[in-house]
Amino acid sequence: MEAMTSSRSRRERRRRVPWESAKQNSGVYEIMRNLLAQIAMSRFHWHNLPAGVDSWYLEKTLFFGGCATLMQIPGLEGPGHKWYGTMVAQVGRWNVYDTPAKWASIGNNGWYYRCDKRNAVLIWDNPNRMPITPTLDFWARELEDIIRTKQINRVQARTPFLITAPQGREFDATQILKSIAGGEFAVLGYSSIDDVNVQAIQTGVPWLGGELMTDFQNTFRQALQALGVSTARTKNERMVAEEVEQDANVTDFVALASLDMRRKACDEFNDRFQPAEPLSVTWNKDNESDVYDALANPIPSLMGGGTQ
């Protein structure tokens, strides 16, 4: 019975290892992709969106679809039911500038409403008019590969112990192992313990933790650069000031590319529908916390006070 149980356990381990490895790879990839997606959908701050338009859903649509629409349905009562910001489906021809003359506002719940320039505006996520999800998928996969390589390297760099003992001396071998694992200064035993041998198995695998961490940081910075998000980068001895500035310029251009497409849609919306408060969009920043901190901790010289 014991032999059958051991054989069954070995078969289960052989079946489980590949599945667990794939699950871990997928799990790390999803973590990295979700992190990048959160950053991507939090880059912009919309101001004066019409009532009924959800800014989160608008950015989510732009992220996954590359295009969204702001549209109105005349005649509906209530400020929360007149305007919608939804996904887009092409229903007509494109003009000479590769812009749809007619399109449809669609939703996952079966929502469908025909749109044109009389009742809606199109919003493109970027000048390429393509979703950026494939780009983030690539960087998420790169980050996942680095993390998993680091995890494997940690396992391979460990030094296992081979403990051999004659039959009947399992207890002594176990006590030696416990002493080693517990970091004991010495192992106490009778003279007969000499026939229990401990040997460290050298794997010969170098520790690459520092290099892999640097690779992860550089890769993550490149992923953020693809989103137009600037990151703090210190100048090292191999970099000149112009290289640092050029690196920042690339990030700025990527950020402005997506920001300009949204601002173009805001200009069309304001010109076409003349809202009481003009629609606008800015790069997202936590100004509210800055104002709160300034009011909660006023500087006397700025508040008209001071010491005499």
PDB file of C-alpha atoms in Angstrom:
ATOM      1  CA  MET A   1       0.000   0.000   0.000  1.00  0.00           C
ATOM      2  CA  GLU A   2       2.848   2.376   0.904  1.00  0.00           C
ATOM      3  CA  ALA A   3       4.573   1.733  -2.429  1.00  0.00           C
ATOM      4  CA  MET A   4       1.336   2.422  -4.325  1.00  0.00           C
ATOM      5  CA  THR A   5       0.832   5.685  -2.433  1.00  0.00           C
ATOM      6  CA  SER A   6       4.376   6.827  -3.183  1.00  0.00           C
ATOM      7  CA  SER A   7       3.998   5.973  -6.863  1.00  0.00           C
ATOM      8  CA  ARG A   8       0.693   7.843  -7.009  1.00  0.00           C
ATOM      9  CA  SER A   9       2.260  10.897  -5.364  1.00  0.00           C
ATOM     10  CA  ARG A  10       5.042  10.946  -7.931  1.00  0.00           C
ATOM     11  CA  ARG A  11       2.540  10.798 -10.775  1.00  0.00           C
ATOM     12  CA  GLU A  12       0.544  13.639  -9.267  1.00  0.00           C
ATOM     13  CA  ARG A  13       3.658  15.788  -8.909  1.00  0.00           C
ATOM     14  CA  ARG A  14       4.591  15.163 -12.527  1.00  0.00           C
ATOM     15  CA  ARG A  15       1.115  16.229 -13.628  1.00  0.00           C
ATOM     16  CA  ARG A  16       1.008  19.251 -11.314  1.00  0.00           C
ATOM     17  CA  VAL A  17       4.368  20.895 -11.974  1.00  0.00           C
ATOM     18  CA  PRO A  18       3.804  22.045 -15.592  1.00  0.00           C
ATOM     19  CA  TRP A  19       0.293  23.231 -14.759  1.00  0.00           C
ATOM     20  CA  GLU A  20       1.486  25.167 -11.724  1.00  0.00           C
ATOM     21  CA  SER A  21       4.304  26.754 -13.739  1.00  0.00           C
ATOM     22  CA  ALA A  22       1.900  27.942 -16.434  1.00  0.00           C
ATOM     23  CA  LYS A  23      -0.454  29.247 -13.756  1.00  0.00           C
ATOM     24  CA  GLN A  24       2.333  31.213 -12.104  1.00  0.00           C
ATOM     25  CA  ASN A  25       3.451  32.672 -15.438  1.00  0.00           C
ATOM     26  CA  SER A  26      -0.106  33.704 -16.242  1.00  0.00           C
ATOM     27  CA  GLY A  27      -0.640  35.130 -12.763  1.00  0.00           C
ATOM     28  CA  VAL A  28       2.449  37.346 -12.880  1.00  0.00           C
ATOM     29  CA  TYR A  29       1.531  38.472 -16.402  1.00  0.00           C
ATOM     30  CA  GLU A  30      -1.963  39.471 -15.277  1.00  0.00           C
ATOM     31  CA  ILE A  31      -0.542  41.407 -12.321  1.00  0.00           C
ATOM     32  CA  MET A  32       1.798  43.372 -14.582  1.00  0.00           C
ATOM     33  CA  ARG A  33      -0.886  43.946 -17.220  1.00  0.00           C
ATOM     34  CA  ASN A  34      -3.415  45.156 -14.653  1.00  0.00           C
ATOM     35  CA  LEU A  35      -0.830  47.529 -13.186  1.00  0.00           C
ATOM     36  CA  LEU A  36      -0.044  49.052 -16.575  1.00  0.00           C
ATOM     37  CA  ALA A  37      -3.746  49.228 -17.458  1.00  0.00           C
ATOM     38  CA  GLN A  38      -4.510  51.128 -14.249  1.00  0.00           C
ATOM     39  CA  ILE A  39      -1.803  53.639 -15.085  1.00  0.00           C
ATOM     40  CA  ALA A  40      -3.004  53.961 -18.684  1.00  0.00           C
ATOM     41  CA  MET A  41      -6.615  54.634 -17.701  1.00  0.00           C
ATOM     42  CA  SER A  42      -5.634  57.161 -15.016  1.00  0.00           C
ATOM     43  CA  ARG A  43      -3.494  59.478 -17.149  1.00  0.00           C
ATOM     44  CA  PHE A  44      -6.156  62.062 -18.060  1.00  0.00           C
ATOM     45  CA  HIS A  45      -8.565  64.252 -16.139  1.00  0.00           C
ATOM     46  CA  TRP A  46     -11.754  65.307 -17.906  1.00  0.00           C
ATOM     47  CA  HIS A  47     -13.366  68.616 -16.945  1.00  0.00           C
ATOM     48  CA  ASN A  48     -17.066  69.482 -17.400  1.00  0.00           C
ATOM     49  CA  LEU A  49     -18.150  66.221 -18.959  1.00  0.00           C
ATOM     50  CA  PRO A  50     -21.901  66.279 -19.675  1.00  0.00           C
ATOM     51  CA  ALA A  51     -24.096  64.706 -17.025  1.00  0.00           C
ATOM     52  CA  GLY A  52     -24.570  61.033 -17.822  1.00  0.00           C
ATOM     53  CA  VAL A  53     -21.042  60.479 -19.164  1.00  0.00           C
ATOM     54  CA  ASP A  54     -18.822  58.253 -17.019  1.00  0.00           C
ATOM     55  CA  SER A  55     -15.167  59.346 -17.288  1.00  0.00           C
ATOM     56  CA  TRP A  56     -13.950  55.918 -16.124  1.00  0.00           C
ATOM     57  CA  TYR A  57     -15.932  54.127 -18.825  1.00  0.00           C
ATOM     58  CA  LEU A  58     -14.801  56.689 -21.388  1.00  0.00           C
ATOM     59  CA  GLU A  59     -11.116  56.039 -20.669  1.00  0.00           C
ATOM     60  CA  LYS A  60     -11.728  52.296 -20.470  1.00  0.00           C
ATOM     61  CA  THR A  61     -13.324  52.400 -23.928  1.00  0.00           C
ATOM     62  CA  LEU A  62     -10.432  54.418 -25.341  1.00  0.00           C
ATOM     63  CA  PHE A  63      -7.933  52.011 -23.794  1.00  0.00           C
ATOM     64  CA  PHE A  64      -9.477  48.798 -25.104  1.00  0.00           C
ATOM     65  CA  GLY A  65     -11.026  50.103 -28.318  1.00  0.00           C
ATOM     66  CA  GLY A  66      -8.933  53.091 -29.351  1.00  0.00           C
ATOM     67  CA  CYS A  67     -12.074  55.132 -30.053  1.00  0.00           C
ATOM     68  CA  ALA A  68     -15.157  56.385 -28.204  1.00  0.00           C
ATOM     69  CA  THR A  69     -18.026  58.762 -28.842  1.00  0.00           C
ATOM     70  CA  LEU A  70     -19.869  61.458 -26.933  1.00  0.00           C
ATOM     71  CA  MET A  71     -23.455  61.546 -28.179  1.00  0.00           C
ATOM     72  CA  GLN A  72     -26.771  63.094 -27.232  1.00  0.00           C
ATOM     73  CA  ILE A  73     -30.358  61.950 -27.640  1.00  0.00           C
ATOM     74  CA  PRO A  74     -32.629  64.990 -28.019  1.00  0.00           C
ATOM     75  CA  GLY A  75     -36.004  64.928 -26.329  1.00  0.00           C
ATOM     76  CA  LEU A  76     -35.124  62.847 -23.295  1.00  0.00           C
ATOM     77  CA  GLU A  77     -35.964  64.433 -19.975  1.00  0.00           C
ATOM     78  CA  GLY A  78     -33.435  64.700 -17.168  1.00  0.00           C
ATOM     79  CA  PRO A  79     -29.796  65.841 -17.332  1.00  0.00           C
ATOM     80  CA  GLY A  80     -28.490  62.351 -16.590  1.00  0.00           C
ATOM     81  CA  HIS A  81     -30.111  60.732 -19.604  1.00  0.00           C
ATOM     82  CA  LYS A  82     -29.292  63.071 -22.457  1.00  0.00           C
ATOM     83  CA  TRP A  83     -25.577  62.511 -22.985  1.00  0.00           C
ATOM     84  CA  TYR A  84     -23.670  59.241 -23.263  1.00  0.00           C
ATOM     85  CA  GLY A  85     -20.036  58.311 -23.703  1.00  0.00           C
ATOM     86  CA  THR A  86     -19.834  54.852 -25.260  1.00  0.00           C
ATOM     87  CA  MET A  87     -18.084  52.460 -27.597  1.00  0.00           C
ATOM     88  CA  VAL A  88     -18.199  52.952 -31.351  1.00  0.00           C
ATOM     89  CA  ALA A  89     -19.118  50.824 -34.358  1.00  0.00           C
ATOM     90  CA  GLN A  90     -18.626  51.921 -37.964  1.00  0.00           C
ATOM     91  CA  VAL A  91     -21.827  52.009 -40.014  1.00  0.00           C
ATOM     92  CA  GLY A  92     -20.938  54.268 -42.953  1.00  0.00           C
ATOM     93  CA  ARG A  93     -18.185  55.344 -45.284  1.00  0.00           C
ATOM     94  CA  TRP A  94     -15.143  57.313 -44.246  1.00  0.00           C
ATOM     95  CA  ASN A  95     -14.345  60.739 -45.655  1.00  0.00           C
ATOM     96  CA  VAL A  96     -11.151  61.787 -47.422  1.00  0.00           C
ATOM     97  CA  TYR A  97      -9.452  62.295 -44.044  1.00  0.00           C
ATOM     98  CA  ASP A  98     -10.191  58.726 -42.918  1.00  0.00           C
ATOM     99  CA  THR A  99     -12.842  59.848 -40.449  1.00  0.00           C
ATOM    100  CA  PRO A 100     -16.246  58.136 -40.312  1.00  0.00           C
ATOM    101  CA  ALA A 101     -19.091  60.340 -41.509  1.00  0.00           C
ATOM    102  CA  LYS A 102     -21.557  58.142 -39.659  1.00  0.00           C
ATOM    103  CA  TRP A 103     -21.108  55.702 -36.815  1.00  0.00           C
ATOM    104  CA  ALA A 104     -23.058  53.965 -34.072  1.00  0.00           C
ATOM    105  CA  SER A 105     -22.973  54.287 -30.320  1.00  0.00           C
ATOM    106  CA  ILE A 106     -22.984  50.755 -28.905  1.00  0.00           C
ATOM    107  CA  GLY A 107     -22.933  49.066 -25.511  1.00  0.00           C
ATOM    108  CA  ASN A 108     -22.444  45.594 -24.121  1.00  0.00           C
ATOM    109  CA  ASN A 109     -26.076  45.508 -22.983  1.00  0.00           C
ATOM    110  CA  GLY A 110     -27.350  45.765 -26.553  1.00  0.00           C
ATOM    111  CA  TRP A 111     -27.367  49.566 -26.678  1.00  0.00           C
ATOM    112  CA  TYR A 112     -27.311  50.860 -30.286  1.00  0.00           C
ATOM    113  CA  TYR A 113     -27.869  54.395 -31.538  1.00  0.00           C
ATOM    114  CA  ARG A 114     -26.881  55.922 -34.883  1.00  0.00           C
ATOM    115  CA  CYS A 115     -24.615  58.972 -34.736  1.00  0.00           C
ATOM    116  CA  ASP A 116     -23.171  61.607 -37.030  1.00  0.00           C
ATOM    117  CA  LYS A 117     -21.737  65.102 -36.678  1.00  0.00           C
ATOM    118  CA  ARG A 118     -25.153  66.516 -35.797  1.00  0.00           C
ATOM    119  CA  ASN A 119     -25.500  64.668 -32.501  1.00  0.00           C
ATOM    120  CA  ALA A 120     -22.073  63.285 -31.578  1.00  0.00           C
ATOM    121  CA  VAL A 121     -18.300  63.632 -31.691  1.00  0.00           C
ATOM    122  CA  LEU A 122     -15.624  60.977 -32.010  1.00  0.00           C
ATOM    123  CA  ILE A 123     -12.703  60.688 -29.592  1.00  0.00           C
ATOM    124  CA  TRP A 124      -9.546  58.897 -30.659  1.00  0.00           C
ATOM    125  CA  ASP A 125      -7.117  57.586 -28.066  1.00  0.00           C
ATOM    126  CA  ASN A 126      -3.978  58.287 -30.103  1.00  0.00           C
ATOM    127  CA  PRO A 127      -2.948  59.482 -33.588  1.00  0.00           C
ATOM    128  CA  ASN A 128      -2.561  55.887 -34.772  1.00  0.00           C
ATOM    129  CA  ARG A 129      -6.276  55.339 -33.989  1.00  0.00           C
ATOM    130  CA  MET A 130      -5.424  51.906 -32.636  1.00  0.00           C
ATOM    131  CA  PRO A 131      -5.818  50.467 -29.125  1.00  0.00           C
ATOM    132  CA  ILE A 132      -2.647  50.511 -27.044  1.00  0.00           C
ATOM    133  CA  THR A 133      -3.490  47.197 -25.371  1.00  0.00           C
ATOM    134  CA  PRO A 134      -1.108  45.178 -27.617  1.00  0.00           C
ATOM    135  CA  THR A 135       1.733  47.484 -26.567  1.00  0.00           C
ATOM    136  CA  LEU A 136       1.003  46.969 -22.886  1.00  0.00           C
ATOM    137  CA  ASP A 137       0.576  43.235 -23.443  1.00  0.00           C
ATOM    138  CA  PHE A 138       4.115  43.151 -24.805  1.00  0.00           C
ATOM    139  CA  TRP A 139       5.596  45.044 -21.873  1.00  0.00           C
ATOM    140  CA  ALA A 140       3.581  43.026 -19.366  1.00  0.00           C
ATOM    141  CA  ARG A 141       5.004  39.858 -20.896  1.00  0.00           C
ATOM    142  CA  GLU A 142       8.526  41.262 -20.706  1.00  0.00           C
ATOM    143  CA  LEU A 143       8.100  42.168 -17.037  1.00  0.00           C
ATOM    144  CA  GLU A 144       6.592  38.772 -16.284  1.00  0.00           C
ATOM    145  CA  ASP A 145       9.558  37.056 -17.928  1.00  0.00           C
ATOM    146  CA  ILE A 146      12.045  39.017 -15.817  1.00  0.00           C
ATOM    147  CA  ILE A 147      10.190  38.301 -12.577  1.00  0.00           C
ATOM    148  CA  ARG A 148       9.876  34.586 -13.313  1.00  0.00           C
ATOM    149  CA  THR A 149      13.550  34.412 -14.309  1.00  0.00           C
ATOM    150  CA  LYS A 150      14.474  36.004 -11.001  1.00  0.00           C
ATOM    151  CA  GLN A 151      12.320  33.514  -9.124  1.00  0.00           C
ATOM    152  CA  ILE A 152      13.915  30.583 -10.957  1.00  0.00           C
ATOM    153  CA  ASN A 153      17.372  32.016 -10.363  1.00  0.00           C
ATOM    154  CA  ARG A 154      16.673  32.199  -6.631  1.00  0.00           C
ATOM    155  CA  VAL A 155      15.726  28.537  -6.607  1.00  0.00           C
ATOM    156  CA  GLN A 156      18.749  27.475  -8.666  1.00  0.00           C
ATOM    157  CA  ALA A 157      21.169  29.535  -6.584  1.00  0.00           C
ATOM    158  CA  ARG A 158      20.192  27.810  -3.356  1.00  0.00           C
ATOM    159  CA  THR A 159      22.719  25.357  -1.926  1.00  0.00           C
ATOM    160  CA  PRO A 160      21.001  22.099  -0.927  1.00  0.00           C
ATOM    161  CA  PHE A 161      22.475  19.637   1.537  1.00  0.00           C
ATOM    162  CA  LEU A 162      22.959  15.923   0.952  1.00  0.00           C
ATOM    163  CA  ILE A 163      22.798  14.020   4.244  1.00  0.00           C
ATOM    164  CA  THR A 164      23.699  10.324   4.200  1.00  0.00           C
ATOM    165  CA  ALA A 165      23.338   7.952   7.150  1.00  0.00           C
ATOM    166  CA  PRO A 166      23.118   4.194   7.657  1.00  0.00           C
ATOM    167  CA  GLN A 167      19.765   2.594   8.204  1.00  0.00           C
ATOM    168  CA  GLY A 168      18.417   3.291  11.661  1.00  0.00           C
ATOM    169  CA  ARG A 169      20.174   6.645  12.001  1.00  0.00           C
ATOM    170  CA  GLU A 170      17.381   8.723  10.457  1.00  0.00           C
ATOM    171  CA  PHE A 171      16.782  10.498  13.764  1.00  0.00           C
ATOM    172  CA  ASP A 172      20.379  11.710  13.980  1.00  0.00           C
ATOM    173  CA  ALA A 173      20.288  12.903  10.357  1.00  0.00           C
ATOM    174  CA  THR A 174      17.068  14.785  11.036  1.00  0.00           C
ATOM    175  CA  GLN A 175      18.560  16.498  14.117  1.00  0.00           C
ATOM    176  CA  ILE A 176      21.571  17.615  12.100  1.00  0.00           C
ATOM    177  CA  LEU A 177      19.281  19.050   9.423  1.00  0.00           C
ATOM    178  CA  LYS A 178      17.250  20.920  12.051  1.00  0.00           C
ATOM    179  CA  SER A 179      20.424  22.375  13.536  1.00  0.00           C
ATOM    180  CA  ILE A 180      21.591  23.560  10.114  1.00  0.00           C
ATOM    181  CA  ALA A 181      18.197  25.082   9.281  1.00  0.00           C
ATOM    182  CA  GLY A 182      18.022  26.767  12.678  1.00  0.00           C
ATOM    183  CA  GLY A 183      21.425  28.377  12.342  1.00  0.00           C
ATOM    184  CA  GLU A 184      22.899  26.632  15.390  1.00  0.00           C
ATOM    185  CA  PHE A 185      26.531  27.384  16.284  1.00  0.00           C
ATOM    186  CA  ALA A 186      27.328  23.694  16.767  1.00  0.00           C
ATOM    187  CA  VAL A 187      25.770  20.270  16.458  1.00  0.00           C
ATOM    188  CA  LEU A 188      26.055  18.106  19.575  1.00  0.00           C
ATOM    189  CA  GLY A 189      26.112  14.342  19.282  1.00  0.00           C
ATOM    190  CA  TYR A 190      27.788  11.101  20.294  1.00  0.00           C
ATOM    191  CA  SER A 191      30.982   9.929  18.639  1.00  0.00           C
ATOM    192  CA  SER A 192      28.951   7.530  16.541  1.00  0.00           C
ATOM    193  CA  ILE A 193      27.512  10.515  14.680  1.00  0.00           C
ATOM    194  CA  ASP A 194      30.596  10.394  12.492  1.00  0.00           C
ATOM    195  CA  ASP A 195      28.848   7.970  10.178  1.00  0.00           C
ATOM    196  CA  VAL A 196      26.249  10.658   9.352  1.00  0.00           C
ATOM    197  CA  ASN A 197      27.739  12.693   6.525  1.00  0.00           C
ATOM    198  CA  VAL A 198      26.631  16.179   5.428  1.00  0.00           C
ATOM    199  CA  GLN A 199      27.651  17.506   2.034  1.00  0.00           C
ATOM    200  CA  ALA A 200      26.705  20.827   0.454  1.00  0.00           C
ATOM    201  CA  ILE A 201      25.785  20.462  -3.205  1.00  0.00           C
ATOM    202  CA  GLN A 202      27.176  23.373  -5.191  1.00  0.00           C
ATOM    203  CA  THR A 203      24.850  24.185  -8.107  1.00  0.00           C
ATOM    204  CA  GLY A 204      27.294  26.560  -9.791  1.00  0.00           C
ATOM    205  CA  VAL A 205      24.455  28.913 -10.760  1.00  0.00           C
ATOM    206  CA  PRO A 206      25.468  32.575 -10.298  1.00  0.00           C
ATOM    207  CA  TRP A 207      23.167  34.971  -8.446  1.00  0.00           C
ATOM    208  CA  LEU A 208      21.696  37.460 -10.941  1.00  0.00           C
ATOM    209  CA  GLY A 209      19.337  39.293  -8.603  1.00  0.00           C
ATOM    210  CA  GLY A 210      20.954  42.705  -9.013  1.00  0.00           C
ATOM    211  CA  GLU A 211      21.156  42.499 -12.801  1.00  0.00           C
ATOM    212  CA  LEU A 212      17.592  41.227 -13.107  1.00  0.00           C
ATOM    213  CA  MET A 213      16.290  43.984 -10.821  1.00  0.00           C
ATOM    214  CA  THR A 214      18.036  46.606 -12.948  1.00  0.00           C
ATOM    215  CA  ASP A 215      16.560  44.999 -16.054  1.00  0.00           C
ATOM    216  CA  PHE A 216      13.098  45.086 -14.452  1.00  0.00           C
ATOM    217  CA  GLN A 217      13.400  48.771 -13.559  1.00  0.00           C
ATOM    218  CA  ASN A 218      14.599  49.700 -17.049  1.00  0.00           C
ATOM    219  CA  THR A 219      11.848  47.645 -18.693  1.00  0.00           C
ATOM    220  CA  PHE A 220       9.182  49.132 -16.433  1.00  0.00           C
ATOM    221  CA  ARG A 221      10.455  52.611 -17.255  1.00  0.00           C
ATOM    222  CA  GLN A 222      10.194  51.819 -20.979  1.00  0.00           C
ATOM    223  CA  ALA A 223       6.628  50.598 -20.454  1.00  0.00           C
ATOM    224  CA  LEU A 224       5.738  53.854 -18.718  1.00  0.00           C
ATOM    225  CA  GLN A 225       7.453  55.792 -21.484  1.00  0.00           C
ATOM    226  CA  ALA A 226       5.155  54.050 -23.976  1.00  0.00           C
ATOM    227  CA  LEU A 227       2.272  55.582 -21.983  1.00  0.00           C
ATOM    228  CA  GLY A 228       3.841  59.032 -21.857  1.00  0.00           C
ATOM    229  CA  VAL A 229       4.384  58.778 -18.103  1.00  0.00           C
ATOM    230  CA  SER A 230       7.649  60.328 -16.971  1.00  0.00           C
ATOM    231  CA  THR A 231       9.720  58.592 -14.332  1.00  0.00           C
ATOM    232  CA  ALA A 232      12.527  59.857 -12.163  1.00  0.00           C
ATOM    233  CA  ARG A 233      15.811  58.973 -13.803  1.00  0.00           C
ATOM    234  CA  THR A 234      19.152  59.933 -12.370  1.00  0.00           C
ATOM    235  CA  LYS A 235      22.052  60.738 -14.618  1.00  0.00           C
ATOM    236  CA  ASN A 236      24.880  58.224 -14.347  1.00  0.00           C
ATOM    237  CA  GLU A 237      28.499  58.694 -15.339  1.00  0.00           C
ATOM    238  CA  ARG A 238      27.911  57.231 -18.813  1.00  0.00           C
ATOM    239  CA  MET A 239      25.101  59.591 -19.739  1.00  0.00           C
ATOM    240  CA  VAL A 240      25.416  63.153 -20.904  1.00  0.00           C
ATOM    241  CA  ALA A 241      22.799  65.792 -20.145  1.00  0.00           C
ATOM    242  CA  GLU A 242      21.564  65.775 -23.755  1.00  0.00           C
ATOM    243  CA  GLU A 243      20.742  62.050 -23.537  1.00  0.00           C
ATOM    244  CA  VAL A 244      18.650  62.581 -20.413  1.00  0.00           C
ATOM    245  CA  GLU A 245      16.817  65.473 -22.091  1.00  0.00           C
ATOM    246  CA  GLN A 246      16.160  63.495 -25.276  1.00  0.00           C
ATOM    247  CA  ASP A 247      14.779  60.623 -23.222  1.00  0.00           C
ATOM    248  CA  ALA A 248      12.367  63.029 -21.508  1.00  0.00           C
ATOM    249  CA  ASN A 249      11.359  64.534 -24.862  1.00  0.00           C
ATOM    250  CA  VAL A 250      10.244  61.135 -26.169  1.00  0.00           C
ATOM    251  CA  THR A 251       7.990  60.688 -23.129  1.00  0.00           C
ATOM    252  CA  ASP A 252       6.545  64.185 -23.577  1.00  0.00           C
ATOM    253  CA  PHE A 253       5.734  63.550 -27.246  1.00  0.00           C
ATOM    254  CA  VAL A 254       3.915  60.307 -26.406  1.00  0.00           C
ATOM    255  CA  ALA A 255       1.904  62.075 -23.695  1.00  0.00           C
ATOM    256  CA  LEU A 256       1.025  64.989 -25.969  1.00  0.00           C
ATOM    257  CA  ALA A 257      -0.014  62.658 -28.801  1.00  0.00           C
ATOM    258  CA  SER A 258      -2.859  61.161 -26.753  1.00  0.00           C
ATOM    259  CA  LEU A 259      -3.650  64.445 -25.005  1.00  0.00           C
ATOM    260  CA  ASP A 260      -3.949  66.326 -28.304  1.00  0.00           C
ATOM    261  CA  MET A 261      -6.427  63.786 -29.692  1.00  0.00           C
ATOM    262  CA  ARG A 262      -8.675  64.263 -26.665  1.00  0.00           C
ATOM    263  CA  ARG A 263      -8.362  68.045 -26.838  1.00  0.00           C
ATOM    264  CA  LYS A 264      -9.283  67.973 -30.505  1.00  0.00           C
ATOM    265  CA  ALA A 265     -12.479  66.137 -29.580  1.00  0.00           C
ATOM    266  CA  CYS A 266     -13.140  68.706 -26.830  1.00  0.00           C
ATOM    267  CA  ASP A 267     -12.777  71.559 -29.336  1.00  0.00           C
ATOM    268  CA  GLU A 268     -15.210  69.883 -31.730  1.00  0.00           C
ATOM    269  CA  PHE A 269     -17.657  69.279 -28.893  1.00  0.00           C
ATOM    270  CA  ASN A 270     -17.502  72.895 -27.695  1.00  0.00           C
ATOM    271  CA  ASP A 271     -17.863  74.339 -31.202  1.00  0.00           C
ATOM    272  CA  ARG A 272     -20.739  72.051 -32.127  1.00  0.00           C
ATOM    273  CA  PHE A 273     -22.849  72.046 -28.965  1.00  0.00           C
ATOM    274  CA  GLN A 274     -21.849  75.278 -27.167  1.00  0.00           C
ATOM    275  CA  PRO A 275     -22.036  73.946 -23.584  1.00  0.00           C
ATOM    276  CA  ALA A 276     -22.350  76.362 -20.666  1.00  0.00           C
ATOM    277  CA  GLU A 277     -19.055  75.064 -19.296  1.00  0.00           C
ATOM    278  CA  PRO A 278     -16.536  74.162 -22.007  1.00  0.00           C
ATOM    279  CA  LEU A 279     -15.337  70.586 -22.085  1.00  0.00           C
ATOM    280  CA  SER A 280     -11.603  70.142 -21.550  1.00  0.00           C
ATOM    281  CA  VAL A 281      -9.047  67.535 -20.570  1.00  0.00           C
ATOM    282  CA  THR A 282      -5.684  67.784 -18.812  1.00  0.00           C
ATOM    283  CA  TRP A 283      -2.904  65.475 -17.731  1.00  0.00           C
ATOM    284  CA  ASN A 284      -3.978  63.951 -14.447  1.00  0.00           C
ATOM    285  CA  LYS A 285      -2.381  65.260 -11.266  1.00  0.00           C
ATOM    286  CA  ASP A 286      -3.485  65.235  -7.663  1.00  0.00           C
ATOM    287  CA  ASN A 287      -3.883  69.000  -7.273  1.00  0.00           C
ATOM    288  CA  GLU A 288      -6.618  68.504  -4.670  1.00  0.00           C
ATOM    289  CA  SER A 289      -4.184  66.986  -2.181  1.00  0.00           C
ATOM    290  CA  ASP A 290      -1.688  69.798  -2.817  1.00  0.00           C
ATOM    291  CA  VAL A 291      -4.374  72.414  -2.108  1.00  0.00           C
ATOM    292  CA  TYR A 292      -5.525  70.554   0.994  1.00  0.00           C
ATOM    293  CA  ASP A 293      -1.974  70.306   2.350  1.00  0.00           C
ATOM    294  CA  ALA A 294      -1.386  73.997   1.648  1.00  0.00           C
ATOM    295  CA  LEU A 295      -4.570  75.004   3.486  1.00  0.00           C
ATOM    296  CA  ALA A 296      -3.961  72.619   6.366  1.00  0.00           C
ATOM    297  CA  ASN A 297      -0.371  73.782   6.827  1.00  0.00           C
ATOM    298  CA  PRO A 298      -0.288  77.458   5.831  1.00  0.00           C
ATOM    299  CA  ILE A 299       3.004  79.309   5.652  1.00  0.00           C
ATOM    300  CA  PRO A 300       2.713  82.497   7.790  1.00  0.00           C
ATOM    301  CA  SER A 301       4.580  84.667   5.313  1.00  0.00           C
ATOM    302  CA  LEU A 302       2.175  83.657   2.544  1.00  0.00           C
ATOM    303  CA  MET A 303      -0.911  84.158   4.706  1.00  0.00           C
ATOM    304  CA  GLY A 304      -0.078  87.724   5.675  1.00  0.00           C
ATOM    305  CA  GLY A 305       1.294  86.754   9.081  1.00  0.00           C
ATOM    306  CA  GLY A 306       4.717  86.283  10.543  1.00  0.00           C
ATOM    307  CA  THR A 307       6.741  87.050  13.590  1.00  0.00           C
ATOM    308  CA  GLN A 308       7.579  90.567  14.660  1.00  0.00           C
TER     309      GLN A 308
END
